[in-house]
Amino acid sequence: MKVKVLQNILDANTQMAQKNQRLLDNHRILALNIMASPGAGKTSLILKTIARLKDKTRIAVIEGDIASTIDADRISDQGVAVVQINTGGGCHLDANMVENALNNLKLNEIDLLFIENVGNLVCPAAFRLGEHKRVVLLSVPEGDDKPIKYPMMFTESEAVVINKIDLMPLLDFDLDAFKRKVIGLNPDVEIFQLSAKTGQGLDPWLSWLEAELKSLRA
Ligand code: MG
Ligand code: ZN
Protein backbone atom coordinates (compact mmCIF):
# COMPACT_ATOMS: atom_id res chain seq x y z
CA MET A 1 0.00 0.00 0.00
CA LYS A 2 2.76 2.44 0.92
CA VAL A 3 4.61 1.66 -2.32
CA LYS A 4 1.49 2.44 -4.35
CA VAL A 5 1.07 5.86 -2.72
CA LEU A 6 4.72 6.72 -3.39
CA GLN A 7 4.37 5.80 -7.07
CA ASN A 8 1.32 8.03 -7.41
CA ILE A 9 3.23 10.98 -5.94
CA LEU A 10 6.14 10.45 -8.32
CA ASP A 11 3.81 10.20 -11.31
CA ALA A 12 2.06 13.46 -10.43
CA ASN A 13 5.44 15.12 -10.01
CA THR A 14 6.66 13.84 -13.36
CA GLN A 15 3.54 15.18 -15.07
CA MET A 16 4.04 18.60 -13.51
CA ALA A 17 7.74 18.51 -14.47
CA GLN A 18 6.77 17.85 -18.10
CA LYS A 19 4.37 20.80 -17.98
CA ASN A 20 7.15 23.01 -16.60
CA GLN A 21 9.51 21.88 -19.35
CA ARG A 22 6.94 22.68 -22.07
CA LEU A 23 6.57 26.18 -20.60
CA LEU A 24 10.36 26.63 -20.57
CA ASP A 25 10.65 25.28 -24.13
CA ASN A 26 7.98 27.71 -25.33
CA HIS A 27 10.08 30.55 -23.96
CA ARG A 28 13.34 29.00 -25.19
CA ILE A 29 14.78 28.98 -21.70
CA LEU A 30 17.54 26.51 -20.85
CA ALA A 31 16.93 25.26 -17.29
CA LEU A 32 19.52 23.53 -15.13
CA ASN A 33 18.86 21.71 -11.87
CA ILE A 34 21.93 22.19 -9.66
CA MET A 35 22.24 19.51 -6.99
CA ALA A 36 24.88 19.01 -4.29
CA SER A 37 25.56 18.65 -0.58
CA PRO A 38 25.30 21.77 1.58
CA GLY A 39 28.51 23.77 1.21
CA ALA A 40 29.69 22.21 -2.05
CA GLY A 41 29.52 25.62 -3.75
CA LYS A 42 26.23 25.68 -5.71
CA THR A 43 25.55 29.35 -5.07
CA SER A 44 29.22 30.26 -5.60
CA LEU A 45 29.26 28.55 -8.99
CA ILE A 46 26.02 30.29 -10.00
CA LEU A 47 27.42 33.67 -8.90
CA LYS A 48 30.67 33.13 -10.79
CA THR A 49 28.73 32.06 -13.89
CA ILE A 50 26.54 35.16 -13.64
CA ALA A 51 29.62 37.38 -13.40
CA ARG A 52 31.08 35.84 -16.56
CA LEU A 53 27.92 35.56 -18.71
CA LYS A 54 25.51 38.27 -17.67
CA ASP A 55 26.58 40.76 -20.34
CA LYS A 56 25.48 38.43 -23.14
CA THR A 57 22.99 36.05 -21.48
CA ARG A 58 19.86 36.87 -19.51
CA ILE A 59 20.04 34.73 -16.37
CA ALA A 60 17.48 34.02 -13.64
CA VAL A 61 17.69 31.83 -10.55
CA ILE A 62 15.26 29.79 -8.48
CA GLU A 63 16.79 29.25 -5.04
CA GLY A 64 15.68 26.27 -2.99
CA ASP A 65 16.49 26.29 0.72
CA ILE A 66 14.86 24.90 3.83
CA ALA A 67 14.89 28.42 5.31
CA SER A 68 16.30 31.94 4.81
CA THR A 69 16.93 34.17 1.79
CA ILE A 70 20.73 34.36 2.27
CA ASP A 71 21.57 32.85 -1.13
CA ALA A 72 18.77 34.66 -2.99
CA ASP A 73 19.99 37.97 -1.55
CA ARG A 74 23.51 37.31 -2.87
CA ILE A 75 22.07 36.58 -6.35
CA SER A 76 19.77 39.60 -6.25
CA ASP A 77 22.74 41.84 -5.38
CA GLN A 78 24.11 40.97 -8.84
CA GLY A 79 21.00 42.44 -10.49
CA VAL A 80 19.67 39.03 -11.52
CA ALA A 81 16.00 37.99 -11.19
CA VAL A 82 15.65 35.46 -8.38
CA VAL A 83 12.81 33.66 -6.63
CA GLN A 84 13.43 32.02 -3.27
CA ILE A 85 11.56 28.83 -2.40
CA ASN A 86 11.65 27.99 1.31
CA THR A 87 10.65 24.36 1.67
CA GLY A 88 10.03 24.71 5.43
CA GLY A 89 11.90 21.52 6.24
CA GLY A 90 11.49 19.71 2.91
CA CYS A 91 14.80 18.25 1.78
CA HIS A 92 14.31 18.62 -2.01
CA LEU A 93 12.46 20.74 -4.56
CA ASP A 94 9.52 19.29 -6.46
CA ALA A 95 7.87 20.28 -9.73
CA ASN A 96 4.95 22.04 -8.02
CA MET A 97 7.29 24.37 -6.16
CA VAL A 98 9.10 25.15 -9.41
CA GLU A 99 5.81 25.81 -11.24
CA ASN A 100 4.95 28.32 -8.55
CA ALA A 101 8.36 29.97 -8.92
CA LEU A 102 8.04 30.11 -12.74
CA ASN A 103 4.76 31.99 -12.29
CA ASN A 104 6.75 34.64 -10.45
CA LEU A 105 9.41 35.19 -13.13
CA LYS A 106 9.24 37.19 -16.37
CA LEU A 107 9.86 34.26 -18.70
CA ASN A 108 10.17 36.46 -21.79
CA GLU A 109 13.25 38.06 -20.25
CA ILE A 110 15.24 34.87 -19.48
CA ASP A 111 17.69 32.77 -21.53
CA LEU A 112 19.26 30.64 -18.82
CA LEU A 113 17.59 29.51 -15.59
CA PHE A 114 19.47 27.98 -12.68
CA ILE A 115 17.37 26.00 -10.22
CA GLU A 116 19.49 25.59 -7.09
CA ASN A 117 18.14 22.54 -5.26
CA VAL A 118 18.14 22.03 -1.50
CA GLY A 119 21.57 20.85 -0.30
CA ASN A 120 21.33 17.07 -0.23
CA LEU A 121 22.94 14.25 -2.28
CA VAL A 122 20.00 11.86 -1.89
CA CYS A 123 16.40 12.64 -2.85
CA PRO A 124 16.78 15.64 -5.23
CA ALA A 125 17.81 13.06 -7.85
CA ALA A 126 14.37 11.41 -7.60
CA PHE A 127 12.28 14.47 -8.46
CA ARG A 128 12.23 15.96 -11.94
CA LEU A 129 11.47 19.68 -11.97
CA GLY A 130 11.16 20.41 -15.69
CA GLU A 131 14.87 21.09 -16.14
CA HIS A 132 16.74 20.28 -19.36
CA LYS A 133 19.98 19.31 -17.65
CA ARG A 134 20.81 18.02 -14.23
CA VAL A 135 24.15 19.01 -12.76
CA VAL A 136 25.67 17.44 -9.65
CA LEU A 137 28.37 19.41 -7.90
CA LEU A 138 30.90 17.62 -5.73
CA SER A 139 33.55 19.55 -3.83
CA VAL A 140 37.01 18.11 -3.22
CA PRO A 141 36.72 18.17 0.63
CA GLU A 142 33.73 15.78 0.42
CA GLY A 143 35.99 12.95 -0.81
CA ASP A 144 36.21 10.87 -3.98
CA ASP A 145 33.98 8.05 -2.69
CA LYS A 146 30.64 9.85 -3.15
CA PRO A 147 29.70 8.22 -6.49
CA ILE A 148 29.82 4.85 -4.71
CA LYS A 149 27.79 6.04 -1.72
CA TYR A 150 25.24 8.14 -3.64
CA PRO A 151 25.12 6.56 -7.12
CA MET A 152 21.67 7.83 -8.16
CA MET A 153 22.85 11.44 -8.10
CA PHE A 154 25.55 10.51 -10.63
CA THR A 155 23.51 8.19 -12.85
CA GLU A 156 20.70 10.77 -13.16
CA SER A 157 22.85 13.78 -14.06
CA GLU A 158 24.08 15.02 -17.42
CA ALA A 159 27.04 16.86 -15.90
CA VAL A 160 29.31 16.50 -12.88
CA VAL A 161 31.22 19.53 -11.62
CA ILE A 162 34.17 18.90 -9.32
CA ASN A 163 34.49 22.15 -7.34
CA LYS A 164 37.22 23.56 -5.07
CA ILE A 165 40.05 22.03 -7.09
CA ASP A 166 42.27 24.78 -5.60
CA LEU A 167 42.18 22.68 -2.39
CA MET A 168 43.44 19.54 -4.14
CA PRO A 169 47.06 19.88 -2.86
CA LEU A 170 45.81 19.88 0.73
CA LEU A 171 43.55 16.84 0.52
CA ASP A 172 43.66 13.17 -0.43
CA PHE A 173 41.20 13.40 -3.31
CA ASP A 174 42.02 10.90 -6.07
CA LEU A 175 40.78 12.70 -9.16
CA ASP A 176 41.39 9.80 -11.56
CA ALA A 177 39.64 7.33 -9.25
CA PHE A 178 36.70 9.72 -8.89
CA LYS A 179 36.35 10.12 -12.65
CA ARG A 180 36.59 6.37 -13.21
CA LYS A 181 33.75 5.78 -10.73
CA VAL A 182 31.59 8.46 -12.33
CA ILE A 183 32.18 7.21 -15.87
CA GLY A 184 31.51 3.65 -14.70
CA LEU A 185 28.08 4.76 -13.53
CA ASN A 186 27.34 7.15 -16.39
CA PRO A 187 29.59 6.84 -19.46
CA ASP A 188 28.12 9.83 -21.31
CA VAL A 189 28.32 12.35 -18.46
CA GLU A 190 30.20 15.63 -18.90
CA ILE A 191 32.83 16.21 -16.21
CA PHE A 192 34.17 19.64 -15.29
CA GLN A 193 36.84 20.43 -12.73
CA LEU A 194 37.03 23.99 -11.49
CA SER A 195 37.24 26.38 -8.61
CA ALA A 196 34.26 28.71 -8.32
CA LYS A 197 36.37 30.74 -5.88
CA THR A 198 39.47 31.35 -8.03
CA GLY A 199 37.82 30.96 -11.45
CA GLN A 200 40.32 28.24 -12.44
CA GLY A 201 38.82 25.79 -14.95
CA LEU A 202 35.66 27.84 -15.47
CA ASP A 203 35.94 28.22 -19.27
CA PRO A 204 34.92 24.67 -20.31
CA TRP A 205 31.87 24.94 -18.03
CA LEU A 206 30.86 28.27 -19.59
CA SER A 207 31.42 26.90 -23.11
CA TRP A 208 29.20 23.91 -22.34
CA LEU A 209 26.40 26.19 -21.10
CA GLU A 210 26.66 28.35 -24.21
CA ALA A 211 26.64 25.29 -26.49
CA GLU A 212 23.55 23.89 -24.72
CA LEU A 213 21.81 27.25 -25.05
CA LYS A 214 22.64 27.34 -28.74
CA SER A 215 21.35 23.82 -29.38
CA LEU A 216 18.09 24.53 -27.51
CA ARG A 217 17.55 27.52 -29.78
CA ALA A 218 18.51 25.76 -33.01
MG1 MG B 1 23.29 27.75 -1.86
ZN1 ZN C 1 13.98 15.10 0.00
CSV table of N, CA and C in Angstrom, one decimal, residues 44-170:
chain,number,residue,atom,x,y,z
A,44,SER,N,28.0,29.6,-5.1
A,44,SER,CA,29.2,30.3,-5.6
A,44,SER,C,29.4,30.0,-7.1
A,45,LEU,N,29.1,28.8,-7.6
A,45,LEU,CA,29.3,28.5,-9.0
A,45,LEU,C,28.3,29.4,-9.8
A,46,ILE,N,27.0,29.5,-9.3
A,46,ILE,CA,26.0,30.3,-10.0
A,46,ILE,C,26.5,31.8,-10.1
A,47,LEU,N,27.0,32.3,-8.9
A,47,LEU,CA,27.4,33.7,-8.9
A,47,LEU,C,28.6,33.9,-9.9
A,48,LYS,N,29.5,33.0,-9.9
A,48,LYS,CA,30.7,33.1,-10.8
A,48,LYS,C,30.2,33.1,-12.3
A,49,THR,N,29.3,32.2,-12.5
A,49,THR,CA,28.7,32.1,-13.9
A,49,THR,C,28.0,33.3,-14.3
A,50,ILE,N,27.2,33.9,-13.4
A,50,ILE,CA,26.5,35.2,-13.6
A,50,ILE,C,27.6,36.2,-14.0
A,51,ALA,N,28.6,36.3,-13.2
A,51,ALA,CA,29.6,37.4,-13.4
A,51,ALA,C,30.2,37.3,-14.8
A,52,ARG,N,30.4,36.0,-15.3
A,52,ARG,CA,31.1,35.8,-16.6
A,52,ARG,C,30.1,36.0,-17.8
A,53,LEU,N,28.8,35.6,-17.6
A,53,LEU,CA,27.9,35.6,-18.7
A,53,LEU,C,26.9,36.7,-18.8
A,54,LYS,N,26.7,37.4,-17.7
A,54,LYS,CA,25.5,38.3,-17.7
A,54,LYS,C,25.5,39.4,-18.7
A,55,ASP,N,26.6,39.7,-19.3
A,55,ASP,CA,26.6,40.8,-20.3
A,55,ASP,C,26.0,40.3,-21.6
A,56,LYS,N,26.0,38.9,-21.9
A,56,LYS,CA,25.5,38.4,-23.1
A,56,LYS,C,24.3,37.5,-23.0
A,57,THR,N,24.0,37.0,-21.7
A,57,THR,CA,23.0,36.1,-21.5
A,57,THR,C,22.1,36.5,-20.3
A,58,ARG,N,20.8,36.4,-20.6
A,58,ARG,CA,19.9,36.9,-19.5
A,58,ARG,C,19.6,35.7,-18.6
A,59,ILE,N,20.1,35.8,-17.3
A,59,ILE,CA,20.0,34.7,-16.4
A,59,ILE,C,19.0,35.0,-15.3
A,60,ALA,N,18.3,33.9,-14.8
A,60,ALA,CA,17.5,34.0,-13.6
A,60,ALA,C,17.8,32.8,-12.8
A,61,VAL,N,17.4,32.9,-11.5
A,61,VAL,CA,17.7,31.8,-10.6
A,61,VAL,C,16.5,31.5,-9.7
A,62,ILE,N,16.2,30.2,-9.5
A,62,ILE,CA,15.3,29.8,-8.5
A,62,ILE,C,16.1,29.2,-7.4
A,63,GLU,N,16.0,29.7,-6.2
A,63,GLU,CA,16.8,29.3,-5.0
A,63,GLU,C,16.0,28.4,-4.1
A,64,GLY,N,16.4,27.1,-3.9
A,64,GLY,CA,15.7,26.3,-3.0
A,64,GLY,C,16.5,26.1,-1.7
A,65,ASP,N,15.9,26.5,-0.6
A,65,ASP,CA,16.5,26.3,0.7
A,65,ASP,C,15.4,25.9,1.7
A,66,ILE,N,15.8,25.2,2.8
A,66,ILE,CA,14.9,24.9,3.8
A,66,ILE,C,14.3,26.2,4.5
A,67,ALA,N,15.3,27.1,4.7
A,67,ALA,CA,14.9,28.4,5.3
A,67,ALA,C,15.8,29.5,4.8
A,68,SER,N,15.5,30.7,5.1
A,68,SER,CA,16.3,31.9,4.8
A,68,SER,C,16.3,32.4,3.3
A,69,THR,N,16.8,33.6,3.1
A,69,THR,CA,16.9,34.2,1.8
A,69,THR,C,18.4,34.6,1.6
A,70,ILE,N,19.3,34.0,2.3
A,70,ILE,CA,20.7,34.4,2.3
A,70,ILE,C,21.3,34.2,0.8
A,71,ASP,N,21.0,33.1,0.2
A,71,ASP,CA,21.6,32.9,-1.1
A,71,ASP,C,20.8,33.7,-2.2
A,72,ALA,N,19.5,33.8,-2.0
A,72,ALA,CA,18.8,34.7,-3.0
A,72,ALA,C,19.2,36.1,-2.9
A,73,ASP,N,19.5,36.6,-1.7
A,73,ASP,CA,20.0,38.0,-1.6
A,73,ASP,C,21.3,38.2,-2.3
A,74,ARG,N,22.2,37.2,-2.2
A,74,ARG,CA,23.5,37.3,-2.9
A,74,ARG,C,23.3,37.4,-4.4
A,75,ILE,N,22.4,36.6,-4.9
A,75,ILE,CA,22.1,36.6,-6.3
A,75,ILE,C,21.5,37.9,-6.7
A,76,SER,N,20.5,38.4,-6.0
A,76,SER,CA,19.8,39.6,-6.2
A,76,SER,C,20.7,40.8,-6.3
A,77,ASP,N,21.7,40.8,-5.4
A,77,ASP,CA,22.7,41.8,-5.4
A,77,ASP,C,23.5,42.0,-6.7
A,78,GLN,N,23.5,40.9,-7.5
A,78,GLN,CA,24.1,41.0,-8.8
A,78,GLN,C,23.2,41.5,-9.9
A,79,GLY,N,22.0,41.9,-9.5
A,79,GLY,CA,21.0,42.4,-10.5
A,79,GLY,C,20.3,41.4,-11.3
A,80,VAL,N,20.3,40.1,-10.8
A,80,VAL,CA,19.7,39.0,-11.5
A,80,VAL,C,18.3,38.7,-10.9
A,81,ALA,N,17.3,38.4,-11.7
A,81,ALA,CA,16.0,38.0,-11.2
A,81,ALA,C,16.1,36.7,-10.4
A,82,VAL,N,15.5,36.7,-9.2
A,82,VAL,CA,15.6,35.5,-8.4
A,82,VAL,C,14.4,35.3,-7.6
A,83,VAL,N,13.9,34.0,-7.5
A,83,VAL,CA,12.8,33.7,-6.6
A,83,VAL,C,13.3,32.7,-5.6
A,84,GLN,N,13.0,32.9,-4.3
A,84,GLN,CA,13.4,32.0,-3.3
A,84,GLN,C,12.3,31.1,-2.9
A,85,ILE,N,12.5,29.8,-2.9
A,85,ILE,CA,11.6,28.8,-2.4
A,85,ILE,C,12.1,28.4,-1.0
A,86,ASN,N,11.3,28.6,0.0
A,86,ASN,CA,11.6,28.0,1.3
A,86,ASN,C,10.8,26.8,1.5
A,87,THR,N,11.4,25.6,1.6
A,87,THR,CA,10.6,24.4,1.7
A,87,THR,C,10.1,24.1,3.1
A,88,GLY,N,10.5,24.9,4.1
A,88,GLY,CA,10.0,24.7,5.4
A,88,GLY,C,10.3,23.3,6.0
A,89,GLY,N,11.5,22.8,5.7
A,89,GLY,CA,11.9,21.5,6.2
A,89,GLY,C,12.0,20.5,5.2
A,90,GLY,N,11.4,20.7,4.0
A,90,GLY,CA,11.5,19.7,2.9
A,90,GLY,C,12.9,19.6,2.4
A,91,CYS,N,13.4,18.4,2.1
A,91,CYS,CA,14.8,18.3,1.8
A,91,CYS,C,15.1,18.2,0.3
A,92,HIS,N,14.1,18.6,-0.6
A,92,HIS,CA,14.3,18.6,-2.0
A,92,HIS,C,13.2,19.5,-2.6
A,93,LEU,N,13.5,20.0,-3.8
A,93,LEU,CA,12.5,20.7,-4.6
A,93,LEU,C,11.6,19.7,-5.3
A,94,ASP,N,10.3,20.1,-5.6
A,94,ASP,CA,9.5,19.3,-6.5
A,94,ASP,C,9.0,20.2,-7.6
A,95,ALA,N,8.3,19.6,-8.5
A,95,ALA,CA,7.9,20.3,-9.7
A,95,ALA,C,6.8,21.3,-9.4
A,96,ASN,N,6.0,21.1,-8.4
A,96,ASN,CA,5.0,22.0,-8.0
A,96,ASN,C,5.6,23.3,-7.5
A,97,MET,N,6.6,23.2,-6.7
A,97,MET,CA,7.3,24.4,-6.2
A,97,MET,C,7.9,25.2,-7.3
A,98,VAL,N,8.5,24.5,-8.3
A,98,VAL,CA,9.1,25.2,-9.4
A,98,VAL,C,8.0,25.8,-10.3
A,99,GLU,N,6.9,25.2,-10.5
A,99,GLU,CA,5.8,25.8,-11.2
A,99,GLU,C,5.4,27.1,-10.6
A,100,ASN,N,5.3,27.1,-9.3
A,100,ASN,CA,4.9,28.3,-8.5
A,100,ASN,C,6.0,29.4,-8.8
A,101,ALA,N,7.3,29.0,-8.7
A,101,ALA,CA,8.4,30.0,-8.9
A,101,ALA,C,8.3,30.5,-10.3
A,102,LEU,N,8.1,29.7,-11.3
A,102,LEU,CA,8.0,30.1,-12.7
A,102,LEU,C,7.0,31.2,-12.9
A,103,ASN,N,5.8,31.0,-12.2
A,103,ASN,CA,4.8,32.0,-12.3
A,103,ASN,C,5.2,33.4,-11.8
A,104,ASN,N,6.3,33.4,-11.0
A,104,ASN,CA,6.7,34.6,-10.5
A,104,ASN,C,8.0,35.2,-11.2
A,105,LEU,N,8.3,34.7,-12.3
A,105,LEU,CA,9.4,35.2,-13.1
A,105,LEU,C,8.9,35.7,-14.5
A,106,LYS,N,9.6,36.7,-15.0
A,106,LYS,CA,9.2,37.2,-16.4
A,106,LYS,C,9.9,36.3,-17.4
A,107,LEU,N,9.2,35.3,-17.9
A,107,LEU,CA,9.9,34.3,-18.7
A,107,LEU,C,10.3,34.8,-20.1
A,108,ASN,N,9.7,35.9,-20.5
A,108,ASN,CA,10.2,36.5,-21.8
A,108,ASN,C,11.5,37.2,-21.7
A,109,GLU,N,12.0,37.3,-20.5
A,109,GLU,CA,13.3,38.1,-20.2
A,109,GLU,C,14.4,37.1,-19.7
A,110,ILE,N,14.3,35.8,-20.0
A,110,ILE,CA,15.2,34.9,-19.5
A,110,ILE,C,15.8,34.0,-20.6
A,111,ASP,N,17.1,33.8,-20.6
A,111,ASP,CA,17.7,32.8,-21.5
A,111,ASP,C,18.1,31.5,-20.8
A,112,LEU,N,18.7,31.7,-19.6
A,112,LEU,CA,19.3,30.6,-18.8
A,112,LEU,C,18.7,30.7,-17.4
A,113,LEU,N,18.2,29.6,-16.9
A,113,LEU,CA,17.6,29.5,-15.6
A,113,LEU,C,18.3,28.5,-14.8
A,114,PHE,N,18.9,28.9,-13.7
A,114,PHE,CA,19.5,28.0,-12.7
A,114,PHE,C,18.4,27.7,-11.6
A,115,ILE,N,18.2,26.4,-11.3
A,115,ILE,CA,17.4,26.0,-10.2
A,115,ILE,C,18.3,25.4,-9.2
A,116,GLU,N,18.6,26.1,-8.1
A,116,GLU,CA,19.5,25.6,-7.1
A,116,GLU,C,18.7,24.8,-6.1
A,117,ASN,N,18.9,23.4,-6.1
A,117,ASN,CA,18.1,22.5,-5.3
A,117,ASN,C,18.6,22.7,-3.8
A,118,VAL,N,17.8,22.1,-2.9
A,118,VAL,CA,18.1,22.0,-1.5
A,118,VAL,C,19.4,21.2,-1.4
A,119,GLY,N,20.3,21.6,-0.5
A,119,GLY,CA,21.6,20.8,-0.3
A,119,GLY,C,21.4,19.4,0.3
A,120,ASN,N,21.7,18.4,-0.6
A,120,ASN,CA,21.3,17.1,-0.2
A,120,ASN,C,21.7,16.2,-1.4
A,121,LEU,N,22.5,15.1,-1.2
A,121,LEU,CA,22.9,14.3,-2.3
A,121,LEU,C,22.0,13.1,-2.5
A,122,VAL,N,20.9,13.0,-1.8
A,122,VAL,CA,20.0,11.9,-1.9
A,122,VAL,C,18.7,12.1,-2.7
A,123,CYS,N,17.7,12.6,-2.1
A,123,CYS,CA,16.4,12.6,-2.8
A,123,CYS,C,16.2,13.7,-4.0
A,124,PRO,N,17.0,14.8,-4.1
A,124,PRO,CA,16.8,15.6,-5.2
A,124,PRO,C,16.9,14.9,-6.6
A,125,ALA,N,17.7,13.8,-6.6
A,125,ALA,CA,17.8,13.1,-7.8
A,125,ALA,C,16.5,12.3,-8.2
A,126,ALA,N,15.6,12.2,-7.3
A,126,ALA,CA,14.4,11.4,-7.6
A,126,ALA,C,13.2,12.3,-8.1
A,127,PHE,N,13.4,13.6,-8.1
A,127,PHE,CA,12.3,14.5,-8.5
A,127,PHE,C,12.6,15.4,-9.6
A,128,ARG,N,12.1,15.1,-10.8
A,128,ARG,CA,12.2,16.0,-11.9
A,128,ARG,C,11.5,17.3,-11.7
A,129,LEU,N,12.1,18.4,-12.2
A,129,LEU,CA,11.5,19.7,-12.0
A,129,LEU,C,11.0,20.3,-13.3
A,130,GLY,N,11.4,19.8,-14.4
A,130,GLY,CA,11.2,20.4,-15.7
A,130,GLY,C,12.4,20.9,-16.3
A,131,GLU,N,13.6,20.6,-15.7
A,131,GLU,CA,14.9,21.1,-16.1
A,131,GLU,C,15.3,20.3,-17.4
A,132,HIS,N,16.2,21.0,-18.2
A,132,HIS,CA,16.7,20.3,-19.4
A,132,HIS,C,18.0,19.5,-19.0
A,133,LYS,N,18.7,20.0,-18.0
A,133,LYS,CA,20.0,19.3,-17.7
A,133,LYS,C,20.1,19.3,-16.1
A,134,ARG,N,20.6,18.2,-15.7
A,134,ARG,CA,20.8,18.0,-14.2
A,134,ARG,C,22.3,18.0,-14.0
A,135,VAL,N,22.7,18.8,-13.0
A,135,VAL,CA,24.2,19.0,-12.8
A,135,VAL,C,24.4,18.7,-11.3
A,136,VAL,N,25.3,17.7,-11.0
A,136,VAL,CA,25.7,17.4,-9.7
A,136,VAL,C,27.0,18.0,-9.4
A,137,LEU,N,27.1,18.8,-8.3
A,137,LEU,CA,28.4,19.4,-7.9
A,137,LEU,C,28.9,18.6,-6.7
A,138,LEU,N,30.2,18.4,-6.8
A,138,LEU,CA,30.9,17.6,-5.7
A,138,LEU,C,32.2,18.4,-5.4
A,139,SER,N,32.3,18.8,-4.2
A,139,SER,CA,33.6,19.5,-3.8
A,139,SER,C,34.6,18.6,-3.3
A,140,VAL,N,35.9,19.0,-3.6
A,140,VAL,CA,37.0,18.1,-3.2
A,140,VAL,C,37.0,17.7,-1.7
A,141,PRO,N,36.7,18.6,-0.8
A,141,PRO,CA,36.7,18.2,0.6
A,141,PRO,C,35.7,17.0,1.0
A,142,GLU,N,34.7,16.8,0.1
A,142,GLU,CA,33.7,15.8,0.4
A,142,GLU,C,34.3,14.4,0.2
A,143,GLY,N,35.4,14.3,-0.6
A,143,GLY,CA,36.0,13.0,-0.8
A,143,GLY,C,35.6,12.3,-2.1
A,144,ASP,N,36.4,11.4,-2.6
A,144,ASP,CA,36.2,10.9,-4.0
A,144,ASP,C,35.3,9.6,-4.0
A,145,ASP,N,34.8,9.3,-2.8
A,145,ASP,CA,34.0,8.0,-2.7
A,145,ASP,C,32.5,8.3,-2.9
A,146,LYS,N,32.1,9.5,-3.1
A,146,LYS,CA,30.6,9.8,-3.2
A,146,LYS,C,29.9,9.2,-4.3
A,147,PRO,N,30.5,8.9,-5.5
A,147,PRO,CA,29.7,8.2,-6.5
A,147,PRO,C,29.3,6.8,-6.1
A,148,ILE,N,30.1,6.2,-5.2
A,148,ILE,CA,29.8,4.8,-4.7
A,148,ILE,C,28.7,4.9,-3.7
A,149,LYS,N,28.8,5.9,-2.8
A,149,LYS,CA,27.8,6.0,-1.7
A,149,LYS,C,26.4,6.6,-2.2
A,150,TYR,N,26.5,7.5,-3.2
A,150,TYR,CA,25.2,8.1,-3.6
A,150,TYR,C,25.1,8.0,-5.2
A,151,PRO,N,25.0,6.8,-5.7
A,151,PRO,CA,25.1,6.6,-7.1
A,151,PRO,C,24.0,7.2,-7.9
A,152,MET,N,22.8,7.3,-7.4
A,152,MET,CA,21.7,7.8,-8.2
A,152,MET,C,21.9,9.3,-8.6
A,153,MET,N,22.6,10.1,-7.8
A,153,MET,CA,22.9,11.4,-8.1
A,153,MET,C,23.7,11.5,-9.4
A,154,PHE,N,24.6,10.5,-9.5
A,154,PHE,CA,25.5,10.5,-10.6
A,154,PHE,C,25.0,9.8,-11.9
A,155,THR,N,24.1,8.8,-11.7
A,155,THR,CA,23.5,8.2,-12.9
A,155,THR,C,22.4,9.1,-13.5
A,156,GLU,N,21.8,10.0,-12.7
A,156,GLU,CA,20.7,10.8,-13.2
A,156,GLU,C,21.1,12.1,-13.7
A,157,SER,N,22.4,12.4,-13.6
A,157,SER,CA,22.9,13.8,-14.1
A,157,SER,C,23.5,13.8,-15.4
A,158,GLU,N,23.4,14.9,-16.1
A,158,GLU,CA,24.1,15.0,-17.4
A,158,GLU,C,25.5,15.6,-17.3
A,159,ALA,N,25.7,16.3,-16.1
A,159,ALA,CA,27.0,16.9,-15.9
A,159,ALA,C,27.4,16.7,-14.4
A,160,VAL,N,28.7,16.5,-14.2
A,160,VAL,CA,29.3,16.5,-12.9
A,160,VAL,C,30.4,17.6,-12.8
A,161,VAL,N,30.2,18.5,-11.8
A,161,VAL,CA,31.2,19.5,-11.6
A,161,VAL,C,32.0,19.2,-10.3
A,162,ILE,N,33.3,19.1,-10.5
A,162,ILE,CA,34.2,18.9,-9.3
A,162,ILE,C,34.6,20.3,-8.9
A,163,ASN,N,34.2,20.8,-7.8
A,163,ASN,CA,34.5,22.1,-7.3
A,163,ASN,C,35.6,22.2,-6.3
A,164,LYS,N,36.2,23.3,-6.1
A,164,LYS,CA,37.2,23.6,-5.1
A,164,LYS,C,38.5,22.8,-5.4
A,165,ILE,N,38.8,22.7,-6.7
A,165,ILE,CA,40.1,22.0,-7.1
A,165,ILE,C,41.3,22.8,-6.6
A,166,ASP,N,41.1,24.0,-6.2
A,166,ASP,CA,42.3,24.8,-5.6
A,166,ASP,C,42.7,24.1,-4.3
A,167,LEU,N,41.8,23.3,-3.7
A,167,LEU,CA,42.2,22.7,-2.4
A,167,LEU,C,42.8,21.3,-2.6
A,168,MET,N,42.9,20.9,-3.8
A,168,MET,CA,43.4,19.5,-4.1
A,168,MET,C,44.8,19.3,-3.5
A,169,PRO,N,45.8,20.2,-3.5
A,169,PRO,CA,47.1,19.9,-2.9
A,169,PRO,C,47.0,19.6,-1.4
A,170,LEU,N,45.9,20.0,-0.7
A,170,LEU,CA,45.8,19.9,0.7
A,170,LEU,C,45.1,18.6,1.1
